[in-house]
Short mmCIF file of C-alpha atoms in Angstrom, two decimals:
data_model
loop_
_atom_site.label_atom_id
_atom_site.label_comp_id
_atom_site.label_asym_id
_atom_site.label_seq_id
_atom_site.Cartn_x
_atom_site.Cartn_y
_atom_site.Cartn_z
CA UNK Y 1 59.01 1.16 -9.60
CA UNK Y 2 61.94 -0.95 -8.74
CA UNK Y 3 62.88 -1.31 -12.36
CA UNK Y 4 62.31 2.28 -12.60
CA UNK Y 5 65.39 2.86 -9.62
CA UNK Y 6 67.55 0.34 -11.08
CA UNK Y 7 67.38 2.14 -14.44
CA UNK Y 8 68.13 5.03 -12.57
CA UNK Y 9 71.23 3.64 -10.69
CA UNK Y 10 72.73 2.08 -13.59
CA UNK Y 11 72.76 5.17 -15.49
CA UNK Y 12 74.34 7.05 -13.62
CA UNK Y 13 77.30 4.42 -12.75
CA UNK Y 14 77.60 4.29 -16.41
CA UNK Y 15 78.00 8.12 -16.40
CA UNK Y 16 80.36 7.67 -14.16
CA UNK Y 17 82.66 5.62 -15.82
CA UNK Y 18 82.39 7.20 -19.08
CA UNK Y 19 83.68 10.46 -17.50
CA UNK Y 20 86.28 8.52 -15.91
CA UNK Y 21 87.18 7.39 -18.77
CA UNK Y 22 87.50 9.73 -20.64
CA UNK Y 23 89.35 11.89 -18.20
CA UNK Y 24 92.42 9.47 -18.69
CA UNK Y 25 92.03 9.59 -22.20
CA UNK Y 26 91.75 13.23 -22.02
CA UNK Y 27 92.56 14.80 -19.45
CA UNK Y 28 90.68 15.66 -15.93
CA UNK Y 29 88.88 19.07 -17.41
CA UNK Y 30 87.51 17.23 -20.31
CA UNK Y 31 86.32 14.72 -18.36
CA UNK Y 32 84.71 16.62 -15.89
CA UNK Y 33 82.80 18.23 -18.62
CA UNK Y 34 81.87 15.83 -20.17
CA UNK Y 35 80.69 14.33 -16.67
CA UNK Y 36 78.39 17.61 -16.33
CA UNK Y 37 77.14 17.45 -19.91
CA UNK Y 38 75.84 13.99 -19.03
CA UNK Y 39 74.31 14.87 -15.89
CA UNK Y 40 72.79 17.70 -17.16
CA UNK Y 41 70.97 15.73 -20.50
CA UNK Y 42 70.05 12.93 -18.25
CA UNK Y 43 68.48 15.53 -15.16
CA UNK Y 44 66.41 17.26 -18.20
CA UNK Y 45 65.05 13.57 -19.64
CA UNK Y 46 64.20 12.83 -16.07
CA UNK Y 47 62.68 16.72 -15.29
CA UNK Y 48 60.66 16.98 -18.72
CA UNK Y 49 59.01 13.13 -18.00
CA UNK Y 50 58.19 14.62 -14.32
CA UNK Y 51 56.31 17.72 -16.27
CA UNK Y 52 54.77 15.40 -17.94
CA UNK Y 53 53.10 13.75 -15.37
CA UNK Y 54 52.68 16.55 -13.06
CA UNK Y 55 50.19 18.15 -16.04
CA UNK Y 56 48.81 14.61 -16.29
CA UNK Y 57 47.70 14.56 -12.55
CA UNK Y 58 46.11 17.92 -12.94
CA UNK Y 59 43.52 15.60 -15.04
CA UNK Y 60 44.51 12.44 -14.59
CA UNK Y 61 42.71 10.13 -17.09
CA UNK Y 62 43.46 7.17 -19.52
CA UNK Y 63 43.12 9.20 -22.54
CA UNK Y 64 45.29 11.51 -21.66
CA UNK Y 65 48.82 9.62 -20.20
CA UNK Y 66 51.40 11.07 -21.86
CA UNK Y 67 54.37 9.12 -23.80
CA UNK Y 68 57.74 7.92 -21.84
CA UNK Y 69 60.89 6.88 -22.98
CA UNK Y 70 62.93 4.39 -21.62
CA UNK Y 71 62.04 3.59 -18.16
CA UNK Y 72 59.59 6.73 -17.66
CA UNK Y 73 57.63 4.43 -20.17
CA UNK Y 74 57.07 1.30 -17.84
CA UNK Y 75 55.90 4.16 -15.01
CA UNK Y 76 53.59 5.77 -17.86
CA UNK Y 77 52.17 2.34 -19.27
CA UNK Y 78 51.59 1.49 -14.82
CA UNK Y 79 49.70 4.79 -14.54
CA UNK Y 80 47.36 3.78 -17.24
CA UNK Y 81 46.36 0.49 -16.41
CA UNK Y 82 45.81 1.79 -12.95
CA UNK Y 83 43.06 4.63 -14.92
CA UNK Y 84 41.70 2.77 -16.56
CA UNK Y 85 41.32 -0.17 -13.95
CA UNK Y 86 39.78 3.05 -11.38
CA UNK Y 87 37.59 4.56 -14.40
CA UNK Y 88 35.96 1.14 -14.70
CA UNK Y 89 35.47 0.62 -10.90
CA UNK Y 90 33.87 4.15 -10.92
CA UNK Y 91 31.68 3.14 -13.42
CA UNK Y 92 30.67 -0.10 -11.70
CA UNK Y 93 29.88 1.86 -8.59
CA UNK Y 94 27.79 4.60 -10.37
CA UNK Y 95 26.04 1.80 -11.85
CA UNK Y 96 25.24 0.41 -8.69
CA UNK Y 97 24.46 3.66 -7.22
CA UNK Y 98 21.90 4.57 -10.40
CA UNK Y 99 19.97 1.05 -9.44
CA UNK Y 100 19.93 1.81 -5.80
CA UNK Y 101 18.62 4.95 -6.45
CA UNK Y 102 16.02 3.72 -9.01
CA UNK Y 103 15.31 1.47 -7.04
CA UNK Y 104 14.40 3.53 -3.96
CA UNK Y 105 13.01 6.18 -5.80
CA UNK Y 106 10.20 3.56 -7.14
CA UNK Y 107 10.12 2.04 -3.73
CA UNK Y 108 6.39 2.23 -1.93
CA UNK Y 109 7.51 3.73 1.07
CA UNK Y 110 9.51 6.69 1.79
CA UNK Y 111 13.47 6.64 2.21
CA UNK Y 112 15.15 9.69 4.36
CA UNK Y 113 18.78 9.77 4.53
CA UNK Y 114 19.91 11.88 7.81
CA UNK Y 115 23.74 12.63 8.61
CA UNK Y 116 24.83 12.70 11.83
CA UNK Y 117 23.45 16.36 12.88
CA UNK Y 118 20.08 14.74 11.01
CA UNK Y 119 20.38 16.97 8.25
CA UNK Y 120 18.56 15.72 4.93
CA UNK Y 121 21.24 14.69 2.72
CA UNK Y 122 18.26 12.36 0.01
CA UNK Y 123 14.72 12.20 -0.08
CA UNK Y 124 12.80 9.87 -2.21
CA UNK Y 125 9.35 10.75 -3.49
CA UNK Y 126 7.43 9.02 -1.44
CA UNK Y 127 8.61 10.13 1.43
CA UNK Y 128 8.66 13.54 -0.24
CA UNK Y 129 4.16 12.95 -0.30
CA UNK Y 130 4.65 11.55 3.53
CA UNK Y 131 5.96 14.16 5.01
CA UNK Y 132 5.15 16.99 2.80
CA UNK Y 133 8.85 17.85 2.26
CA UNK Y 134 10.40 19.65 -1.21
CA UNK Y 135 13.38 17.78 -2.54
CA UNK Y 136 15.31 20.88 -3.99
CA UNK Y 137 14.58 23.51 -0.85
CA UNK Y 138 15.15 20.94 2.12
CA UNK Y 139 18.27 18.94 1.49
CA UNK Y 140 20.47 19.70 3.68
CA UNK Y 141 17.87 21.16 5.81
CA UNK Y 142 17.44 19.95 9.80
CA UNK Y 143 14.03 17.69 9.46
CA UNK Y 144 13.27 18.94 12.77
CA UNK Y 145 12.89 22.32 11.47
CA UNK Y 146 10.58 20.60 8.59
CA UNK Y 147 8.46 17.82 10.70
CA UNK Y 148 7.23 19.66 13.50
CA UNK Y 149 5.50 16.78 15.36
CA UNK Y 150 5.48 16.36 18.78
CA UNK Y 151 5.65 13.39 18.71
CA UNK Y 152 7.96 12.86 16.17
CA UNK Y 153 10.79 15.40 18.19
CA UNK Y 154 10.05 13.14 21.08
CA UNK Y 155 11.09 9.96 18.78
CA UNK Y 156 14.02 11.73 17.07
CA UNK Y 157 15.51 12.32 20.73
CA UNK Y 158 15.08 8.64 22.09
CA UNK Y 159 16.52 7.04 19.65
CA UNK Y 160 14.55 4.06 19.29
CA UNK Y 161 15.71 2.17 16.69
CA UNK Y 162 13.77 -1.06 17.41
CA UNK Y 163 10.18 0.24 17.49
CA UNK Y 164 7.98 2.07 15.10
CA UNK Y 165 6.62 5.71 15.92
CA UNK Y 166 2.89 5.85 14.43
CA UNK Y 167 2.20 9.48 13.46
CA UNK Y 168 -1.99 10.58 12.77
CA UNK Y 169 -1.46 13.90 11.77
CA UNK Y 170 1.64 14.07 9.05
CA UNK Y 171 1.55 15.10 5.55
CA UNK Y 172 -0.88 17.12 3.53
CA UNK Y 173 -4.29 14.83 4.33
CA UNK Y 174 -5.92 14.35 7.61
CA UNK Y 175 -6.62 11.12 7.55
CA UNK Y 176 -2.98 9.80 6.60
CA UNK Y 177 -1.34 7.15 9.06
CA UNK Y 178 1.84 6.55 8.79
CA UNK Y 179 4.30 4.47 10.63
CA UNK Y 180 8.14 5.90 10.77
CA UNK Y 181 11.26 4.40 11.96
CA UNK Y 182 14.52 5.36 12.36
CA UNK Y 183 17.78 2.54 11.25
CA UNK Y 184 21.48 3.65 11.70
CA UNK Y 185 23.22 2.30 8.51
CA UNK Y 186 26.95 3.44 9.33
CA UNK Y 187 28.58 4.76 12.17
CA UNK Y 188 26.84 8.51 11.47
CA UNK Y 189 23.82 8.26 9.04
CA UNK Y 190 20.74 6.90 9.43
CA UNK Y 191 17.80 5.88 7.40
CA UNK Y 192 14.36 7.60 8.45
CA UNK Y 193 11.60 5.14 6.87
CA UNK Y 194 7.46 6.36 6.15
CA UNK Y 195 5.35 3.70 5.61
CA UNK Y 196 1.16 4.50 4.72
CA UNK Y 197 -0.51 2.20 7.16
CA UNK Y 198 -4.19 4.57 6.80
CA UNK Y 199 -5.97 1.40 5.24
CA UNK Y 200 -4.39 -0.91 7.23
CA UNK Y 201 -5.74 1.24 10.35
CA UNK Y 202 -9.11 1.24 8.59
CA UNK Y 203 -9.35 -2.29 7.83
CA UNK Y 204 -8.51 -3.05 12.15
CA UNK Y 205 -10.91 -0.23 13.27
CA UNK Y 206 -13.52 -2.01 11.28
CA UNK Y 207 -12.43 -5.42 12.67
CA UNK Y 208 -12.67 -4.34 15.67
CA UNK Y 209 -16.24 -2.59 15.37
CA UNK Y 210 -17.12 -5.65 13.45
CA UNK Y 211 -16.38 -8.03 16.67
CA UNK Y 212 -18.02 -5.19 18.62
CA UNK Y 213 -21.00 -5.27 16.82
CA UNK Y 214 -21.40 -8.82 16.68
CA UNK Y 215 -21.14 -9.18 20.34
CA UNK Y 216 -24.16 -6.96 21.04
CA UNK Y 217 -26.17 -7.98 18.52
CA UNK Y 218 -25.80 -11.64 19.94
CA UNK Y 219 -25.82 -10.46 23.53
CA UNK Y 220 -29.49 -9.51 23.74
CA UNK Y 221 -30.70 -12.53 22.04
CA UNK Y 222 -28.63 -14.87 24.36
CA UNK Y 223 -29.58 -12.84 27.68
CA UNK Y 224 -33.23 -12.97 26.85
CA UNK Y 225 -33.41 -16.78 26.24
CA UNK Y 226 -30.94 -17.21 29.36
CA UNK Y 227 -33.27 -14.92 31.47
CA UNK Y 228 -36.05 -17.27 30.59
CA UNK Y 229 -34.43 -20.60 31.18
CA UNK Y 230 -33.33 -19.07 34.70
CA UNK Y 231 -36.98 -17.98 35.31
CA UNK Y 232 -38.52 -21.74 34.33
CA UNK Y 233 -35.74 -23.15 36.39
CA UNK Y 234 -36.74 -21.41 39.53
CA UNK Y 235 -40.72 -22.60 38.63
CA UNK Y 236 -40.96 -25.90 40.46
CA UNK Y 237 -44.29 -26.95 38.56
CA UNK Y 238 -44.23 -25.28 35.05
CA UNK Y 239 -47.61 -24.88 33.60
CA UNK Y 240 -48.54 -24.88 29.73
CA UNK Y 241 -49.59 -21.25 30.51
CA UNK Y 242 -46.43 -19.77 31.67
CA UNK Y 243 -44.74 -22.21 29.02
CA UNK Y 244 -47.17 -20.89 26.36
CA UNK Y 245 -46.17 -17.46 27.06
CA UNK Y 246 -42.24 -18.01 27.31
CA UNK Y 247 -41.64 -20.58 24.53
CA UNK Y 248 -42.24 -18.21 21.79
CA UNK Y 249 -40.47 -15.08 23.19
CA UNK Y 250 -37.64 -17.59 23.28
CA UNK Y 251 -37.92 -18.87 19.77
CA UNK Y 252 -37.80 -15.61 18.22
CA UNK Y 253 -34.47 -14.98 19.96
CA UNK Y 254 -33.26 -18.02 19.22
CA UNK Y 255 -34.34 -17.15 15.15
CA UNK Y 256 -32.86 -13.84 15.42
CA UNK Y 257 -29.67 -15.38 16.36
CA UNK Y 258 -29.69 -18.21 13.72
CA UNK Y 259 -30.58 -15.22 11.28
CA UNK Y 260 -27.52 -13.07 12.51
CA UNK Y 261 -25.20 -16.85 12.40
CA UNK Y 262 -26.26 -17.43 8.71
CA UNK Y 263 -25.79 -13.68 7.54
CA UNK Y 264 -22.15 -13.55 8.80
CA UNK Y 265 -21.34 -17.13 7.52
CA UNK Y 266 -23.27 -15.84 4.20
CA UNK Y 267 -21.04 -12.54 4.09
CA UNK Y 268 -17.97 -14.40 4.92
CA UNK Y 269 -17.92 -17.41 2.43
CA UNK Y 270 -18.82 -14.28 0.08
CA UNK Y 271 -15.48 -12.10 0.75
CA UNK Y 272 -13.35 -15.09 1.13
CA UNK Y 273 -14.31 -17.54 -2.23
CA UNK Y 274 -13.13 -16.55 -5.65
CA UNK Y 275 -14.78 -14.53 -8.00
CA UNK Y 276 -18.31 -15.73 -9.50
CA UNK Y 277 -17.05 -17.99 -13.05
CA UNK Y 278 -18.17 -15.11 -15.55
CA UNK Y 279 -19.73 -18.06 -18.10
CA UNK Y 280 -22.35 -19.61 -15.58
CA UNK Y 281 -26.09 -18.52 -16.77
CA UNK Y 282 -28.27 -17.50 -14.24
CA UNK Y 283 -31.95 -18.17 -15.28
CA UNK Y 284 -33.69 -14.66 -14.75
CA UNK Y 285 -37.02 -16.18 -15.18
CA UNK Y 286 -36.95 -18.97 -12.79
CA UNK Y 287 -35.20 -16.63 -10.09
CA UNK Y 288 -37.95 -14.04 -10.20
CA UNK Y 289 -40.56 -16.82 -9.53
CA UNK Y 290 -38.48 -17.78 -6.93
CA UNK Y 291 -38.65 -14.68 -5.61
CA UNK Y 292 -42.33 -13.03 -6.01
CA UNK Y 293 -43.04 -17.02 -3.59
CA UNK Y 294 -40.57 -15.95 -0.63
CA UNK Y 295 -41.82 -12.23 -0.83
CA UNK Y 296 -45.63 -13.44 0.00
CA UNK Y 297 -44.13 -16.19 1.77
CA UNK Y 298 -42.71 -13.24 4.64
CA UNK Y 299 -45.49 -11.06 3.48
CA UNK Y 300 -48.01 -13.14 4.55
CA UNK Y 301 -51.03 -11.52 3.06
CA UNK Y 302 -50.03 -8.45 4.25
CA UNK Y 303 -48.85 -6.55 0.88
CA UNK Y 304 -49.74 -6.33 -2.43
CA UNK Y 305 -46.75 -7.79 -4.13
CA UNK Y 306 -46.58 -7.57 -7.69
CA UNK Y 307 -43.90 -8.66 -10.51
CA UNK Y 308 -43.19 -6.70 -13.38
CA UNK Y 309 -40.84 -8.66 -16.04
CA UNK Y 310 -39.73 -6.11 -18.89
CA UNK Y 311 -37.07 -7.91 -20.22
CA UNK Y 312 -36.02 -11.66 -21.13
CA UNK Y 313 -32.51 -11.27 -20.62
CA UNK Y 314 -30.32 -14.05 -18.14
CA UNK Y 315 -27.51 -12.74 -15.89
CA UNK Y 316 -23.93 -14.07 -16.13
CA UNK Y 317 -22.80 -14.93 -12.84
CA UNK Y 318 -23.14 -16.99 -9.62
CA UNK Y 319 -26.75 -17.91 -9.24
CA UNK Y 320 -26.57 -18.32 -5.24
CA UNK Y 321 -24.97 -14.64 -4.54
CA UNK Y 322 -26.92 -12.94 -6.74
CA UNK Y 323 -30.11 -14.41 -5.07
CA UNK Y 324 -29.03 -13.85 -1.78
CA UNK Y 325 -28.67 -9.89 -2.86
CA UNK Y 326 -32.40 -9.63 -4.56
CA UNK Y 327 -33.77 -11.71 -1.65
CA UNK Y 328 -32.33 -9.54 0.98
CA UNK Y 329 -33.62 -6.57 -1.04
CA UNK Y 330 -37.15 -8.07 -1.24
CA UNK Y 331 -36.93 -9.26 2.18
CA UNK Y 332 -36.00 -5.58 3.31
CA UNK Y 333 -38.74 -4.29 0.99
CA UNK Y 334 -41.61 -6.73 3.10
CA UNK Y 335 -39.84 -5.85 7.20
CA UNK Y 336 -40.35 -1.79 6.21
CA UNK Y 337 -43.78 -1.49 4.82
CA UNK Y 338 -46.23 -1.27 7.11
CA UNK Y 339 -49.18 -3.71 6.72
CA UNK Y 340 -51.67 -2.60 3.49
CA UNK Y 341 -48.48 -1.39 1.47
CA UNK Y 342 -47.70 -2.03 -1.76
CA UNK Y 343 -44.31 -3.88 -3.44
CA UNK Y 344 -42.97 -4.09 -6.78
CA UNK Y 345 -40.35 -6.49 -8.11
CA UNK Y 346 -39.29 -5.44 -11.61
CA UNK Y 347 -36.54 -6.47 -13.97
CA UNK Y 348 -36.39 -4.16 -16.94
CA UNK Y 349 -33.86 -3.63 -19.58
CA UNK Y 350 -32.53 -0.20 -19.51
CA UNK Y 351 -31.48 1.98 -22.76
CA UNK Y 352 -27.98 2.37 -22.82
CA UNK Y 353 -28.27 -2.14 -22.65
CA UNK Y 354 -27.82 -2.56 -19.25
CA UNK Y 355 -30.28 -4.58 -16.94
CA UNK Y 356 -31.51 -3.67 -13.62
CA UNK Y 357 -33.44 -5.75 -10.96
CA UNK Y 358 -35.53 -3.32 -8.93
CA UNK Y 359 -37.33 -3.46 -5.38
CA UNK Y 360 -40.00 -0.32 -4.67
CA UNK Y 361 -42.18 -0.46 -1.57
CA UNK Y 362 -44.16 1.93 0.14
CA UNK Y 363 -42.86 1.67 3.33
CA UNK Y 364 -41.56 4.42 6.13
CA UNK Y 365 -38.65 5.35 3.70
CA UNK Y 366 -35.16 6.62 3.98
CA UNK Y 367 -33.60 10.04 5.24
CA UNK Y 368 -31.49 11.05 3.02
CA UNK Y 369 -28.46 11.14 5.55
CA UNK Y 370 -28.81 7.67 6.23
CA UNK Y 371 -28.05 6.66 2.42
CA UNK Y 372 -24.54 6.85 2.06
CA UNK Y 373 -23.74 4.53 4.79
CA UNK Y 374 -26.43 1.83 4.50
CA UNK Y 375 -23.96 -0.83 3.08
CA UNK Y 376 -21.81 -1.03 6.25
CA UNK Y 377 -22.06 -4.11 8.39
CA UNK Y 378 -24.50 -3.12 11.36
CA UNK Y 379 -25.73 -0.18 10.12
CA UNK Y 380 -29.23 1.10 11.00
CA UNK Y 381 -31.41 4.07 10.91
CA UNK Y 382 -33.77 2.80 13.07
CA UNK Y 383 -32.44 0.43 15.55
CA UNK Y 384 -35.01 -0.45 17.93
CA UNK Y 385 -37.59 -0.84 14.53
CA UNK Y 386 -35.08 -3.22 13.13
CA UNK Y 387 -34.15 -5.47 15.70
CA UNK Y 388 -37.95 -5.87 16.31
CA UNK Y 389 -38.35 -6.37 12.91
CA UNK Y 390 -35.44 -9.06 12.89
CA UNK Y 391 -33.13 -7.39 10.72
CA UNK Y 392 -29.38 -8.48 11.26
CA UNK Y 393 -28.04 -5.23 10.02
CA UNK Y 394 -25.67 -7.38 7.44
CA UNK Y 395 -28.37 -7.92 4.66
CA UNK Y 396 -27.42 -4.34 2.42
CA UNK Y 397 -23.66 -5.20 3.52
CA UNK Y 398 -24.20 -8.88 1.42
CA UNK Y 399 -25.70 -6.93 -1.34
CA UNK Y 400 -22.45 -4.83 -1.37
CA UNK Y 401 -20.27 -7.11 -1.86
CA UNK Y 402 -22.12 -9.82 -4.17
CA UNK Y 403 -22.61 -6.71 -6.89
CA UNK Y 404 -18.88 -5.67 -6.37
CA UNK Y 405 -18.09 -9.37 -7.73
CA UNK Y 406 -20.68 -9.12 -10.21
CA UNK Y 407 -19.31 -5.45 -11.50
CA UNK Y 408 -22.98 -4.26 -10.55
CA UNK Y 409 -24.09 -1.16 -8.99
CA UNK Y 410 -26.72 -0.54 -6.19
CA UNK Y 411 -28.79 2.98 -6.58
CA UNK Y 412 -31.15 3.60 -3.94
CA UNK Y 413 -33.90 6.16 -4.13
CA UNK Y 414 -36.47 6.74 -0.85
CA UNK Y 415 -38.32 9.36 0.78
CA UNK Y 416 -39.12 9.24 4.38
CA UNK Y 417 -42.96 8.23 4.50
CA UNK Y 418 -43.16 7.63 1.12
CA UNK Y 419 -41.21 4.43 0.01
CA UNK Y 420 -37.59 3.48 -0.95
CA UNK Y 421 -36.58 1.88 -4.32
CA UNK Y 422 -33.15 -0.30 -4.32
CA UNK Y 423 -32.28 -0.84 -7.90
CA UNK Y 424 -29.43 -3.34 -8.83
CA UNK Y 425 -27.84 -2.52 -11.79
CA UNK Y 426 -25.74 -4.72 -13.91
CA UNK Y 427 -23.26 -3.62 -17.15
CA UNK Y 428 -24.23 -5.02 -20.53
CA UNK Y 429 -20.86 -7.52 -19.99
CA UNK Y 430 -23.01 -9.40 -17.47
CA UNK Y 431 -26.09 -9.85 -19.39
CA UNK Y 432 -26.72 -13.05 -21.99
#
């Protein structure tokens, strides 16, 4: 630009002196003329350059700067660099703006932009399934008018940037969770952020019924046997009689509790060790035996237990899970049939080349509203009968999780009065 004015200045002090000139060569009327001729041709070099770039800053782009002469060049050379130097910024920023918004488009939880009146200005899709929002309709929109919460007005109003509102009942499903926050990001927007906490919620409620349930389960045992030290301790002389008739009421509490101990260290070395190695054999044969001893072992000569081996095939898999599942299944099988019953341990071969370990009894049986949730840690249909049977409510919940690492499937069939039959089915990728 200073080149540009010095251009400028020395042309017309050259004009100038050529009209002076040539006045005293001339005369003063010639020279003058000549002085306006000059003017004139350099005013129209300097007003058709200026049309120039007027039209060019109606569209301003590199493509299109127009051609200068003489100094208007320099200016129209400037003006390009300076395009093209903004044309590639602009294209480094949309770049950077595509990735940002790829990136919170594919982000897992939801992304509200708000301006300072908390109008939507973006919405990502997940935040779009959150708060059951439309991203064409509600830009723009107040997401007061669209999140009608409570709860949620209440949080808008405080402000509360540092702490989490945890909302039950947004979105489409009832049983969605989600935990929102608001974060100012300038001096007027904010960001509103969803996040789906439902399993998380799931996973503590069933912590916390888990330590619930443990608790009472152990309580009774422990204020039985405490009630009976207390009692002996107040006895000055202790005879075998009273002894005879304490000691084994005190035992059995003391086994339930080592039961309930073993069951939860059982389930939790289970859930917490990797996966069963897929290329250990388990013998079949060897198991069964194993199995058809403990079940008249707890039976007692109670039962008729019988074995029914229909197929020669080995498992692949972890041989100490998957006979802690069949021997909670038999051991289930002998508690809930009543003395003179019958029980069947078979492993068959079924047609589609699957295998399936089976336990039928004829015990008290099932209602069918109890099946669905007989996996779940604690769970009884009978309480009272299986506490004095010395179930630990945890033995199905084992089973569970040893055929979820062994890609097996538990089907349960039972009739109240009539019997139950838990079969354990395996996919043909298991089976050697």
């Amino acid at each position: 630009m200073a080149e540009f004015l010095v251009v400028r200045l020395v042309a017309l002090v050259v004009i100038a002196v050529v009209s002076l000139i040539c006045g005293l060569l001339w005369g003063e009327l010639v020279g003058l003329a000549l002085l306006l001729g000059l003017l004139v041709t350099w005013l129209g070099f300097h007003l058709y350059h200026l049309a120039q770039l007027l039209r060019w800053l109606e569209r301003p782009a590199p493509r299109r700067v127009p051609d200068g002469f003489g100094p208007w060049n320099t200016v129209f050379m400037a003006l390009y660099r300076q395009a093209r130097r903004q044309k590639q910024s602009k294209r480094r920023l949309a770049i950077v703006l595509d990735r940002f918004i790829n990136a919170s488009e594919a982000m897992p939880d939801g992304v509200v932009v708000l301006d300072e009146y908390d109008r939507i200005e973006w919405i990502n899709p997940m935040a779009v399934a959150h708060l059951g929002l439309d991203r064409r309709k509600d830009v723009g929109s107040q997401i007061l008018n669209l999140v009608r919460e409570p709860e949620f007005h209440e949080y808008m109003a405080e402000q509360r940037y540092s702490q989490p509102l945890i909302l039950r009942s947004a979105g489409s499903g009832p049983e969605l969770v989600l935990s929102i926050q608001l974060v100012p990001f300038d001096i007027k927007r904010k960001l509103l952020l969803t996040r789906d906490i439902t399993q998380l919620e799931r996973v503590q409620t069933v912590h916390r019924d888990f330590v619930a349930n443990v608790s009472h389960e152990l309580r009774t045992p422990l204020t039985v046997v405490g009630g009976f030290l207390e009692t002996l301790s107040d006895i000055e002389n202790v005879d075998a009689a009273t002894l005879q008739h304490f000691l084994p009421m005190m035992l059995e509490q003391s086994r339930r509790m080592q039961s309930l101990v073993e069951d939860l260290l059982t389930l939790s070395r289970i859930e917490n060790s990797p996966p069963a190695a897929a290329h250990d054999t388990v013998d079949m044969g060897a198991m069964l035996d194993t199995l058809l001893v403990e079940a008249e072992g707890l039976s007692q000569g109670r039962h008729r237990i019988e074995l029914l081996r229909d197929s020669m095939h080995n498992l692949l898999g972890n041989q100490q899970e998957l006979h802690s599942a069949f021997g909670n299944l038999v051991s289930n099988a002998v508690r809930y049939t009543p003395e003179g019953g019958s029980i069947t341990l078979r492993w068959r071969e079924l047609d589609d080349g699957r295998v399936a370990f089976a336990v039928a009894d004829t015990g008290i049986g099932i209602p069918p509203e109890h099946l669905p949730r007989l996996t779940e840690r604690f769970y009884r249909v009978d309480r009272g009968r299986s506490r004095s049977n010395g179930g630990t409510g945890l033995g199905l919940a084992i089973v569970k999780h040893v055929l979820m690492r062994h890609h097996g499937k538990l089907e349960v069939r039972s009739e109240p009065d009539k019997g139950s039959e838990f079969s354990v089915v395996f996919s043909p990728e298991q089976v050697v």
